[in-house]
Coordinates of C-alpha atoms in Angstrom, one line a residue:
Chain A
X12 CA 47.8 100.0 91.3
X13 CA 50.1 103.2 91.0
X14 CA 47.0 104.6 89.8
X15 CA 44.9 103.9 93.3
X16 CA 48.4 105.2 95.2
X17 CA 48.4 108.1 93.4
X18 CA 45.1 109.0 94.3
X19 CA 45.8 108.1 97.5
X20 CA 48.3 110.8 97.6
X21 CA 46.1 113.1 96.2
X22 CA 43.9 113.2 98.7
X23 CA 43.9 116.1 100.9
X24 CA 43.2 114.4 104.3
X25 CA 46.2 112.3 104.0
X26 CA 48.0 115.2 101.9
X27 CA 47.6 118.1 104.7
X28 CA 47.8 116.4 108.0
X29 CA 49.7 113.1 107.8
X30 CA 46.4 110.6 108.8
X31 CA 48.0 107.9 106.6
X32 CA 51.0 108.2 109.0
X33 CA 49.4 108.2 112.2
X34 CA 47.5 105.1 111.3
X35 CA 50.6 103.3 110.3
X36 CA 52.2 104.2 113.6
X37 CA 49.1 103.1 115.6
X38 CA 49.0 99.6 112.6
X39 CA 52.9 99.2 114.1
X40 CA 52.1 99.5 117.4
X41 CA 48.8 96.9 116.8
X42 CA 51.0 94.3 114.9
X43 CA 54.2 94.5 117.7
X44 CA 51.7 93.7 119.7
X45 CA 49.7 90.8 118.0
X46 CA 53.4 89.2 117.1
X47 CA 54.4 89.0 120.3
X48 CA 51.2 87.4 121.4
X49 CA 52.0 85.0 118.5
X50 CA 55.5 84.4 120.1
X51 CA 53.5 83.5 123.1
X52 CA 51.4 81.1 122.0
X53 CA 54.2 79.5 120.5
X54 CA 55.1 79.3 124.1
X55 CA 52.0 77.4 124.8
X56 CA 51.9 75.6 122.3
X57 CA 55.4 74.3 123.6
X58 CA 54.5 74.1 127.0
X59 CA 51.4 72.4 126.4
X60 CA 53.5 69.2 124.5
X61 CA 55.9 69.0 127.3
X62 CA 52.8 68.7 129.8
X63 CA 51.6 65.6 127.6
X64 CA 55.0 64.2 127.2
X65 CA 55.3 64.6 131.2
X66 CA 51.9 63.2 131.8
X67 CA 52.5 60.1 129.4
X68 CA 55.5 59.4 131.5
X69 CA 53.8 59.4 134.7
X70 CA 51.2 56.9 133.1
X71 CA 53.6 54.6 132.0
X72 CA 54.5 53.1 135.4
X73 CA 50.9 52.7 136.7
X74 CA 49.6 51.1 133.5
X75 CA 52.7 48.5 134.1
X76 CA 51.2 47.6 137.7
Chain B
X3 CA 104.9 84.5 149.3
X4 CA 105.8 85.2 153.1
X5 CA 104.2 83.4 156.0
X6 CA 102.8 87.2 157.3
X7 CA 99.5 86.7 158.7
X8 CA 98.0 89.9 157.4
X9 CA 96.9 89.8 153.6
X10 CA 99.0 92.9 151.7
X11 CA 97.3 95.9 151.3
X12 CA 94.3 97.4 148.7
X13 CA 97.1 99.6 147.2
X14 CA 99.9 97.8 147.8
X15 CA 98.3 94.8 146.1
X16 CA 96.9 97.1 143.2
X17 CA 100.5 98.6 142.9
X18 CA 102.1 94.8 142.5
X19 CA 99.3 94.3 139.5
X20 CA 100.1 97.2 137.6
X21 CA 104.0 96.9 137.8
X22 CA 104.1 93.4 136.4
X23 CA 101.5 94.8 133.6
X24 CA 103.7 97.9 133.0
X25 CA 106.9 95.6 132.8
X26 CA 105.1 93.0 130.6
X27 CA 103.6 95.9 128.0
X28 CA 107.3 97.1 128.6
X29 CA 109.1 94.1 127.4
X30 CA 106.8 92.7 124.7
X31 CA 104.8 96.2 123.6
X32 CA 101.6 93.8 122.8
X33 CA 99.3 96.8 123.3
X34 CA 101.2 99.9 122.5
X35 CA 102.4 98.6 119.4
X36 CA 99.5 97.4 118.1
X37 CA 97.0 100.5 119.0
X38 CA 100.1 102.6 117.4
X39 CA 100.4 100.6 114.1
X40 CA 96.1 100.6 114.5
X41 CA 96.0 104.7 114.8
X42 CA 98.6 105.7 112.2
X43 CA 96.6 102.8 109.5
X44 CA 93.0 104.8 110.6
X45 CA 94.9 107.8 109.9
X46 CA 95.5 106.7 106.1
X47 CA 92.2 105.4 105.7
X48 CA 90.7 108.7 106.9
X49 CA 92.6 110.5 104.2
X50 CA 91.5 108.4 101.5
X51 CA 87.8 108.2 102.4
X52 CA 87.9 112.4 102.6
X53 CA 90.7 112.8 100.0
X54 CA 92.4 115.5 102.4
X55 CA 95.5 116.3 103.1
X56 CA 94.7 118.1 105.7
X57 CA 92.1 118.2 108.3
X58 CA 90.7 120.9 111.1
X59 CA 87.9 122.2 113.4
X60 CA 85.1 119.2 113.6
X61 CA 86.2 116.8 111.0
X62 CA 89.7 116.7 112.9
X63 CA 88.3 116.5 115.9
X64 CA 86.2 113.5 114.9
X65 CA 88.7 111.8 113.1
X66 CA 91.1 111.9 115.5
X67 CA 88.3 111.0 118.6
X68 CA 87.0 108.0 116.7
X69 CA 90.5 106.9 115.8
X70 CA 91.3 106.9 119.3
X71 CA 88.0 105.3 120.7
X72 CA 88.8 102.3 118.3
X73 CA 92.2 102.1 119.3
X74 CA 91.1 102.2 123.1
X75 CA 88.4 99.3 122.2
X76 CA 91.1 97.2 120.9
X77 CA 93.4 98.1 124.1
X78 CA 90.0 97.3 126.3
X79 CA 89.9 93.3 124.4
X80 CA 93.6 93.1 125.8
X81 CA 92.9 94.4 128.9
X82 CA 92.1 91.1 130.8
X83 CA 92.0 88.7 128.0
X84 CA 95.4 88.4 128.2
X85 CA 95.6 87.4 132.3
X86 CA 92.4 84.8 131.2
X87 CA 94.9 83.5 128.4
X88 CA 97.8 82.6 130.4
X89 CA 96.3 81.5 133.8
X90 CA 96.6 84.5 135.3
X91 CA 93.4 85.5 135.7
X92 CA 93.0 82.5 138.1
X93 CA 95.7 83.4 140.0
X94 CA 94.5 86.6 140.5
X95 CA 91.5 85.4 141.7
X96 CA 93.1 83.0 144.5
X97 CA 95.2 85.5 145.5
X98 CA 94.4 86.8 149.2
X99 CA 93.8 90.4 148.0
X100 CA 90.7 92.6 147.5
X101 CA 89.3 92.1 144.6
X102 CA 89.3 96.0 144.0
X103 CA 92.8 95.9 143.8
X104 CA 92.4 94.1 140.5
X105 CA 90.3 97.1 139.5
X106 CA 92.7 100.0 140.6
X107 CA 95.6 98.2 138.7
X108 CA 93.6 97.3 135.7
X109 CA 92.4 100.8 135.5
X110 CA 95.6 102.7 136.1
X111 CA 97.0 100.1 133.5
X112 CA 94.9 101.2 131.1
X113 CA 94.8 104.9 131.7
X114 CA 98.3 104.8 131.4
X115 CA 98.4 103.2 127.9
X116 CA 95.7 105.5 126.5
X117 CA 97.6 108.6 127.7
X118 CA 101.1 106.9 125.9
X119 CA 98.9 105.9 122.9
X120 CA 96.9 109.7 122.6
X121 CA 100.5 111.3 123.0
X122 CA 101.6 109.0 119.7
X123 CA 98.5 109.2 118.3
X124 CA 98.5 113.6 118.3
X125 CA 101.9 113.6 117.6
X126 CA 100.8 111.4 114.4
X127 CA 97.8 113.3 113.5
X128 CA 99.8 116.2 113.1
X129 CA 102.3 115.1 111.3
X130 CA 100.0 113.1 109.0
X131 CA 96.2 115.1 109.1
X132 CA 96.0 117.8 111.3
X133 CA 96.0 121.7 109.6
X134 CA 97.1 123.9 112.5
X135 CA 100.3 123.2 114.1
X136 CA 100.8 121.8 117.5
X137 CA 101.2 125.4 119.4
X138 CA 100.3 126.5 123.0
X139 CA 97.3 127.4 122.1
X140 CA 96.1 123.3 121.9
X141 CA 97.4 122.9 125.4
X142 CA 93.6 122.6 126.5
X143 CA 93.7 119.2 125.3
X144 CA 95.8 117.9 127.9
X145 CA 92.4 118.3 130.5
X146 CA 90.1 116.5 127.6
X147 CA 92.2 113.7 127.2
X148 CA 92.8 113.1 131.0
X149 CA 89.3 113.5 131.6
X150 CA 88.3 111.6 128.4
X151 CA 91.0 108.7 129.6
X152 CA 89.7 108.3 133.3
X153 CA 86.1 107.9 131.4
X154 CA 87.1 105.2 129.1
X155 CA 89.4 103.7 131.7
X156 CA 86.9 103.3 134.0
X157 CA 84.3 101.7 131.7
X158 CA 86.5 100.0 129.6
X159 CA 88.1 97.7 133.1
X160 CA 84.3 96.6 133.7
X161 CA 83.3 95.8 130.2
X162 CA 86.7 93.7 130.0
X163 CA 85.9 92.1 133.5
X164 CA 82.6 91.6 131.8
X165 CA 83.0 90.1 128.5
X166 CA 86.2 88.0 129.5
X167 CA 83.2 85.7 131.0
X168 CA 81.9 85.1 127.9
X169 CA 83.0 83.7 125.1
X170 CA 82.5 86.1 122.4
X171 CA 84.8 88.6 123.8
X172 CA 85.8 90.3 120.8
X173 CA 82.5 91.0 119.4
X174 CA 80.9 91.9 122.6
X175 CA 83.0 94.9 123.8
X176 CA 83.0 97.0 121.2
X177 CA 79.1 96.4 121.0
X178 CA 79.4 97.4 124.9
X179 CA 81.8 99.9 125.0
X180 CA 80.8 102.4 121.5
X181 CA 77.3 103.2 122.9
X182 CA 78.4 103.3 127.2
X183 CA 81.5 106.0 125.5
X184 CA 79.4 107.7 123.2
X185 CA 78.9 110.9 126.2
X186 CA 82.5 110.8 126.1
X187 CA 83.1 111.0 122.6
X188 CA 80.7 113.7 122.6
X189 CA 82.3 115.8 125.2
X190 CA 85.8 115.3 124.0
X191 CA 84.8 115.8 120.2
X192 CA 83.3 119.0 121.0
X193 CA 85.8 120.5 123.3
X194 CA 88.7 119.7 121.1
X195 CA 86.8 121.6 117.4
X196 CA 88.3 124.6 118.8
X197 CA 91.0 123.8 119.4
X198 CA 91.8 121.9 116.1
X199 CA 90.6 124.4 114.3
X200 CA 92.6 126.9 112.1
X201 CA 92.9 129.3 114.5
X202 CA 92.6 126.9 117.9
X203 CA 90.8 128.9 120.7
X204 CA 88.4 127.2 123.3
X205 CA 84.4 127.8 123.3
X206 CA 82.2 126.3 125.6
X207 CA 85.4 123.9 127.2
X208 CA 84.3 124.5 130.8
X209 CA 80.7 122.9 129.5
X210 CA 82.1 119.7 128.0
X211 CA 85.0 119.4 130.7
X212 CA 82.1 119.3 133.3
X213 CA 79.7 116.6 131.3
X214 CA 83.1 114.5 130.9
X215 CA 83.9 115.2 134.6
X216 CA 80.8 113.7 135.4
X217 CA 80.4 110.7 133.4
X218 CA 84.1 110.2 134.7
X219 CA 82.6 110.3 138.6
X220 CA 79.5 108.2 138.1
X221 CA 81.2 105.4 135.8
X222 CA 84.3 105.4 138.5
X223 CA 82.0 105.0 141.5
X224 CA 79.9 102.9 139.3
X225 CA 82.7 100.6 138.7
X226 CA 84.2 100.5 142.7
X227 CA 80.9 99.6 143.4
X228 CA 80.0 96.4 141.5
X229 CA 83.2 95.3 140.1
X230 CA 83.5 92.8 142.7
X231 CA 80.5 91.0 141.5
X232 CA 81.7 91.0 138.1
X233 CA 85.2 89.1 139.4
X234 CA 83.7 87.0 142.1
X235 CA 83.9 83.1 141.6
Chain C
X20 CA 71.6 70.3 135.9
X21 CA 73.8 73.1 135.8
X22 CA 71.3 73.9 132.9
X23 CA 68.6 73.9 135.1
X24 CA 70.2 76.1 137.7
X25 CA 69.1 79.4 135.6
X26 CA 66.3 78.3 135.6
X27 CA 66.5 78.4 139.1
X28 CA 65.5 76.1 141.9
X29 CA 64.6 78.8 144.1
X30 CA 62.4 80.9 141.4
X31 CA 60.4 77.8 140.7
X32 CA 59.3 77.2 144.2
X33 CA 55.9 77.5 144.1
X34 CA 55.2 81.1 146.2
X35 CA 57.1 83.0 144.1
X36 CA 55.7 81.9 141.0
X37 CA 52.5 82.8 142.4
X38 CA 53.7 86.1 143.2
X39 CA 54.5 86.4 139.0
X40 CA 51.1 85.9 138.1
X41 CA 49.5 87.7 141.1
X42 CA 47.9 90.5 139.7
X43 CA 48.2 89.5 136.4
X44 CA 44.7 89.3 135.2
X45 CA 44.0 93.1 136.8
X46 CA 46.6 94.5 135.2
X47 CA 45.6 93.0 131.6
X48 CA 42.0 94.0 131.6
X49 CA 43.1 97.8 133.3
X50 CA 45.5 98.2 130.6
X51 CA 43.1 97.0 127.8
X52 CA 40.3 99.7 129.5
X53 CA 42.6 102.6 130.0
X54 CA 44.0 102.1 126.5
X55 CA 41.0 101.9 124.6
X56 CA 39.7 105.0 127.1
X57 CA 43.1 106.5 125.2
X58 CA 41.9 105.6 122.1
X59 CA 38.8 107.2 122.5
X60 CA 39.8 110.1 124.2
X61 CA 43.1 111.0 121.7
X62 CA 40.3 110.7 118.9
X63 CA 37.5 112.2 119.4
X64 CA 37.7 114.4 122.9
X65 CA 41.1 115.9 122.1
X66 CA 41.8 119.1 120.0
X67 CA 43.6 118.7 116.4
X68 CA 47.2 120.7 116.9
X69 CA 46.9 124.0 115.6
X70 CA 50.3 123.2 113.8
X71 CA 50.6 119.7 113.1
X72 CA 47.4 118.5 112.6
X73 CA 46.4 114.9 112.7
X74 CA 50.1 113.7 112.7
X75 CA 50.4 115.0 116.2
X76 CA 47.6 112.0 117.4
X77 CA 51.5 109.9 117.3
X78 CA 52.5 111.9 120.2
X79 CA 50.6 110.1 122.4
X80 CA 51.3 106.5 120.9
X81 CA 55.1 107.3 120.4
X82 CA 56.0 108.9 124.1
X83 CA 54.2 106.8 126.5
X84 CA 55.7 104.1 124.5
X85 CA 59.3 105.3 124.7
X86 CA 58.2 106.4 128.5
X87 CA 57.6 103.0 129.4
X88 CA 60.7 101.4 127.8
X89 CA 62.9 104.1 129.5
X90 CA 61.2 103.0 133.2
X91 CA 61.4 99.5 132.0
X92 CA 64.8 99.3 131.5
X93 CA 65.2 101.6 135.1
X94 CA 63.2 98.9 136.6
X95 CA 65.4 96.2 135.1
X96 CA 68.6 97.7 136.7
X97 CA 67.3 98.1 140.1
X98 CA 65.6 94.7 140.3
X99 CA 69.4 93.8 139.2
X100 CA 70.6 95.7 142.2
X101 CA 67.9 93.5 144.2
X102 CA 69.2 90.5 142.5
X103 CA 73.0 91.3 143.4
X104 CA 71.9 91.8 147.3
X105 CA 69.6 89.2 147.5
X106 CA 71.2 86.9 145.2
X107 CA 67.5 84.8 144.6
X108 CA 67.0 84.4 141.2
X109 CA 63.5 85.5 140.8
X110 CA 65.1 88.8 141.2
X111 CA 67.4 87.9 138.3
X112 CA 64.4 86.9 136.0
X113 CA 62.5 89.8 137.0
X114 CA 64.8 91.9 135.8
X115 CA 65.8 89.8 132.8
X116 CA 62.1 90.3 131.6
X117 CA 61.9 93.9 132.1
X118 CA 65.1 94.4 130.1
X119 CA 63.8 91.8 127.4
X120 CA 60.2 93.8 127.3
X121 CA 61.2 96.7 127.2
X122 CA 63.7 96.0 124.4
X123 CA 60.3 95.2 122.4
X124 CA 58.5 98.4 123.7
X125 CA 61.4 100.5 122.3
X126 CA 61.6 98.9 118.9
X127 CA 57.9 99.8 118.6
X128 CA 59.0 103.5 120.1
X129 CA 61.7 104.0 117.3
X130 CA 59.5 102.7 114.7
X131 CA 57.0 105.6 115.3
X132 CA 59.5 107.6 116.1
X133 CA 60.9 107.5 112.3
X134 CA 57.3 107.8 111.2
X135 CA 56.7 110.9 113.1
X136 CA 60.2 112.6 112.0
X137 CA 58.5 111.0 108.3
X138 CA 55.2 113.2 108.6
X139 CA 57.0 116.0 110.6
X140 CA 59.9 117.2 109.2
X141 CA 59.6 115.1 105.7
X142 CA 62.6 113.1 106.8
X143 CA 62.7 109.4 108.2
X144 CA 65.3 110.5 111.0
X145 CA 66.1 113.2 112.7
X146 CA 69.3 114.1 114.0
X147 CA 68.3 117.1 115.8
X148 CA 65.6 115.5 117.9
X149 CA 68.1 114.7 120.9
X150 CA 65.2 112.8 122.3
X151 CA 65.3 110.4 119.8
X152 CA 69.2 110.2 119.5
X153 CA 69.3 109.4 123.0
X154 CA 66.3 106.8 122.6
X155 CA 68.8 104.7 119.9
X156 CA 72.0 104.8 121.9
X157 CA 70.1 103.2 125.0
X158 CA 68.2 101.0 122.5
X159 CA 71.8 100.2 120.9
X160 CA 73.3 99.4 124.7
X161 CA 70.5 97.1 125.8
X162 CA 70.6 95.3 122.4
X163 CA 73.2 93.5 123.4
X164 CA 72.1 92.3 127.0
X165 CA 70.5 89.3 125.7
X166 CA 74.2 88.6 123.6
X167 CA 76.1 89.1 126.6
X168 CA 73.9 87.0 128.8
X169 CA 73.4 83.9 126.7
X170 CA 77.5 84.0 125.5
X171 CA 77.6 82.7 129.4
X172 CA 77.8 79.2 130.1
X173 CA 77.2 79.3 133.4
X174 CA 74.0 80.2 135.2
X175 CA 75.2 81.7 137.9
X176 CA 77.6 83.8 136.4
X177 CA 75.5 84.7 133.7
X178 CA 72.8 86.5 136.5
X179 CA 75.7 87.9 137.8
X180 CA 77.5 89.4 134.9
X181 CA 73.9 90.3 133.5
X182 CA 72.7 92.3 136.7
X183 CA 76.1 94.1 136.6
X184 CA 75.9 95.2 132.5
X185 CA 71.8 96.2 133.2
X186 CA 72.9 98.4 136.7
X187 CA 75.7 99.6 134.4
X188 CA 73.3 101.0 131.5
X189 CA 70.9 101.9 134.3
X190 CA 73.3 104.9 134.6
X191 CA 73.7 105.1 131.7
X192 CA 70.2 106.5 130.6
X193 CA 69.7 109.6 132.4
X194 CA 73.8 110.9 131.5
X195 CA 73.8 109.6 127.7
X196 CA 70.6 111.9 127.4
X197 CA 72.1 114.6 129.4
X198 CA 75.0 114.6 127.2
X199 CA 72.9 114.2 124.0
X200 CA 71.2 117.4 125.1
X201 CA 73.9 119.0 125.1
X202 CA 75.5 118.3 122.0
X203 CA 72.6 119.0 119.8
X204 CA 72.1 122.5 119.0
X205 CA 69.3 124.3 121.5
X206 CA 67.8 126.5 118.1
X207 CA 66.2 123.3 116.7
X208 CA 62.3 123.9 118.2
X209 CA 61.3 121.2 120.6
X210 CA 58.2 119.3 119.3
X211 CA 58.3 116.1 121.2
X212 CA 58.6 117.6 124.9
X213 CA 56.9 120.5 126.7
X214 CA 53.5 118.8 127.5
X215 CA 53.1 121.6 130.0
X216 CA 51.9 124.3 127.4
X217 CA 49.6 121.7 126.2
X218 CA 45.7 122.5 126.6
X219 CA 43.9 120.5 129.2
X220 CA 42.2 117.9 126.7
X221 CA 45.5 116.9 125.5
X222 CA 47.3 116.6 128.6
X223 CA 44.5 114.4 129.8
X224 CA 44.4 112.2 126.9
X225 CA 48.2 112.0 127.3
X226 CA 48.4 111.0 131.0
X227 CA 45.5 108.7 129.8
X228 CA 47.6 107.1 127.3
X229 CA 50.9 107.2 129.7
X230 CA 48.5 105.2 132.3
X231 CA 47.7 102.8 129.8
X232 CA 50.6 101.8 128.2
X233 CA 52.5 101.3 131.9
X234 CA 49.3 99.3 132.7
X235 CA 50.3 97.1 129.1
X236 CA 53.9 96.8 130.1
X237 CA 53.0 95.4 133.9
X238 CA 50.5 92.8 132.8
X239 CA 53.2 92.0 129.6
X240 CA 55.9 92.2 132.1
X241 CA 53.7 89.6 134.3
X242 CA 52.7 87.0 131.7
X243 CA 56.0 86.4 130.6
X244 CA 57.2 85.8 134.2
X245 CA 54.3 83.5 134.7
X246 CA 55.1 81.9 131.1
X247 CA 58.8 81.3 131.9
X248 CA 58.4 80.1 135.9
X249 CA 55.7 77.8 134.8
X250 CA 57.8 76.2 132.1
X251 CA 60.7 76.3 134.6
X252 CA 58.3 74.0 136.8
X253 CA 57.9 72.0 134.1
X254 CA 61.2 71.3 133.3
X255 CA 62.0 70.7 136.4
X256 CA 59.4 68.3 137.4
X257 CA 60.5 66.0 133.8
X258 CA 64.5 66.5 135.5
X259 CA 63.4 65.0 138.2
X260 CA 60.9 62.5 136.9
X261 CA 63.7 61.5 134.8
X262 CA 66.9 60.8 137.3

């Protein structure tokens, strides 16, 4: 493992002008991104089980009559 | 209350606010005390955490600015907590006044408490910290720390208006008040290096007393116009 | 129901949810064209920096991102102003989301922020950068809108008290980072700004990406209107199914 980050470090794309960084920015910017998405389907997720509990209450009444 | 038909006056009203808040402070010294007893403690801790006996040019200047601000953050909790505490606040609100009366007083209450607490707080400081001695030469300070009271004065009546609606007061306004005084801090940390320095001379003082004299202008207009809404019920 | 009065009555009428998610579908495939037209273009069209290399391809992630946060949180206060005049709520959701969204855009700003201080000056902040300074005192200030807000019970105060606090650090912005400005010491070189001396591949590519991420932050900005009115609706169709 330290072995594969070393070379890692060794090599001279990542060495001389910072690629390794730039990705990680752009892999920050990607992931901020896919968690809020995640928060948001959360969201839906929620919304969506209210809808059903809603609906089953509306049902209720008419299967009575 | 008399039976006039015409409600007293913006200033007249603002002028009855802040003397029953100068004659409370006067008679129980909740504030003054306090902030005094709060300053000359920062003072000690300051010299322990530097191990100096004495302090000048930027590390004075920033000890003595961040002493202050905290002490000013603990005077802006007080500010309207206290009226909220005892039913005053309600009052206040009932009365047949302009709201911005509330402001005026509020404000002028607290400007006048930072300029009797900065006035203890120098006097401390060089006794306690401060290298040079108090001279002539530091007299430049009086325009920093009027321009640097009107700022925090300003600022510090709406974030009390503000916060005394919720009900974590005390954590919220120093969470609102140390980044919306930061400019300040800056200005008046800056412009007072000189002159806390060994040999106290100004450099660049008309530069910082303009960036304070405009943050003062925008936060007080700021404040006249939407401390109304902050009050309203 | 005093609950139920933040989420307003008048927001969840039915028009002006529709006006939430008008637009919203436009706005999400323009944004995901024009960025990946960014992509593209920062990657293989523009020049390498003579200077910095690869590590300047952040530039164009990290300012339109901090760009956009900085307008967002602009926007927020003046749709707080609109709130305040017009006192309908939508107003004060609009503006609650723009605050909240842009809160998330500048998390992502500072993050690449420190990264690009990491890869261009060795350190992970830089004190000098008076840019970035600024960027964390505003970030710091509109940290604790969402605090302030929810410590207030009620929902109408609580708009009220939040449109004043987000008109407040409205005004803030522009003066903290004239005063930052100041205080930091002109000798440092400026590497974030001066996009004018920039060739004309860059500045395209950066205008490019400055498009794109305002396009990302509208159709953001618009889904989670349309997420929170419609579950507004929803909860206040089951308030009244119930009573």
């Amino acid at each position: 493992m330290t072995a594969a980050i070393a070379t890692l470090a060794a090599l001279p794309i990542a060495a001389d002008t910072g690629g390794g960084y730039v990705a990680a920015a752009y892999a920050v910017f990607v992931a901020l991104l896919l968690v809020y998405i995640g928060i948001m389907a959360a969201k839906l997720v929620r919304l969506q089980r209210g809808l059903g509990d809603l609906q089953e209450r509306t049902r209720k009444p008419g299967d009575d009559a | 209350m008399n039976e006039s038909k015409e409600t007293p006056g913006l200033f007249a009203a603002a002028g009855a606010i802040l003397r029953k808040d100068l004659r409370l402070e006067l008679r129980t010294m909740e504030t003054l005390t306090t902030a005094a007893i709060f300053t000359v403690a920062t003072f000690v801790v300051f010299h322990f955490a530097f191990d100096r006996y004495e302090m000048s040019g930027d590390i004075a200047a920033g000890v003595f600015w961040v002493t202050v601000l905290f002490a000013a953050v603990l005077a802006i909790n007080r500010l309207l907590s206290n009226e909220r505490a005892q039913g005053g606040y309600e009052a206040l609100l009932l009365a047949p006044i302009d709201r911005n009366a509330i402001l005026f007083a509020k404000f002028a209450f607290l400007f006048v408490t930072l300029t009797l607490l900065e006035i203890f707080a120098l006097l401390a400081f060089a006794l306690l910290l401060l290298g040079p001695a108090l001279s002539t030469e530091m007299l430049p300070l009086a325009p920093v720390l009027l321009l640097a009271n009107i700022g925090i004065a300003a600022i510090g009546t709406l974030i009390s208006a503000l916060a005394t609606d919720t009900n974590a007061r005390e954590l919220l306004v120093p969470l609102m008040s140390l980044p919306l005084l930061t400019p300040l801090l800056i200005g008046a940390a800056r412009a007072s290096t000189p002159l806390m320095s060994l040999v106290p001379h100004t450099e660049h003082l008309d530069r910082w007393l303009g960036l304070m004299a405009l943050y003062d202008s925008v936060f007080a207009l700021l404040a006249f116009a939407v401390f109304e809404y902050v009050i309203e019920d | 129901m005093t609950q139920s009065r933040f989420f307003s009555s008048r927001s969840a009428t039915r028009s002006s949810a529709d006006s939430f998610s008008r637009g919203l579908v436009g706005y999400a495939f323009a944004a995901a064209a024009t960025l990946t037209l960014a992509g593209l273009l920062v990657f293989f069209w523009a020049p390498q920096d003579a200077d910095q290399g690869m590590r300047q391809k952040i530039f164009y992630l990290h300012v339109p991102l901090s760009i956009a946060a900085l307008c967002g949180f602009i926007a927020g206060g003046v749709m707080a102003i609109q709130y305040l005049r017009t006192r309908d709520s939508s107003w004060d959701l609009r503006s609650y989301v723009a605050i909240h969204l842009s809160l998330i855009f500048g998390v992502a700003a500072l993050i690449t922020g420190a990264i690009w201080a990491k890869t261009a000056w060795g350190v992970w902040w830089e004190w000098k950068e008076p840019t970035l300074v600024s960027f964390l005192i505003v970030f710091l200030l509109y940290a604790v809108y969402q605090p302030m807000r929810f410590a207030i019970d009620d929902p109408e105060r609580q708009a009220r008290s939040a449109a004043v606090y987000a008109i407040i650090c409205g005004a803030f912005v522009p003066l903290n980072f004239m005063a930052v400005r100041l205080a930091t010491s002109l000798v440092h070189p400026r590497v974030l700004g001066g996009a004018g001396e920039m060739p004309a591949e860059m500045r395209v590519s950066f205008y490019t990406s400055l498009i794109g991420m305002g396009l990302l932050w509208m159709a953001l900005w618009k889904f989670e209107l349309t997420a929170k009115s419609v579950s507004m609706r929803l909860g206040k169709l089951r308030a009244e199914l119930i009573s």
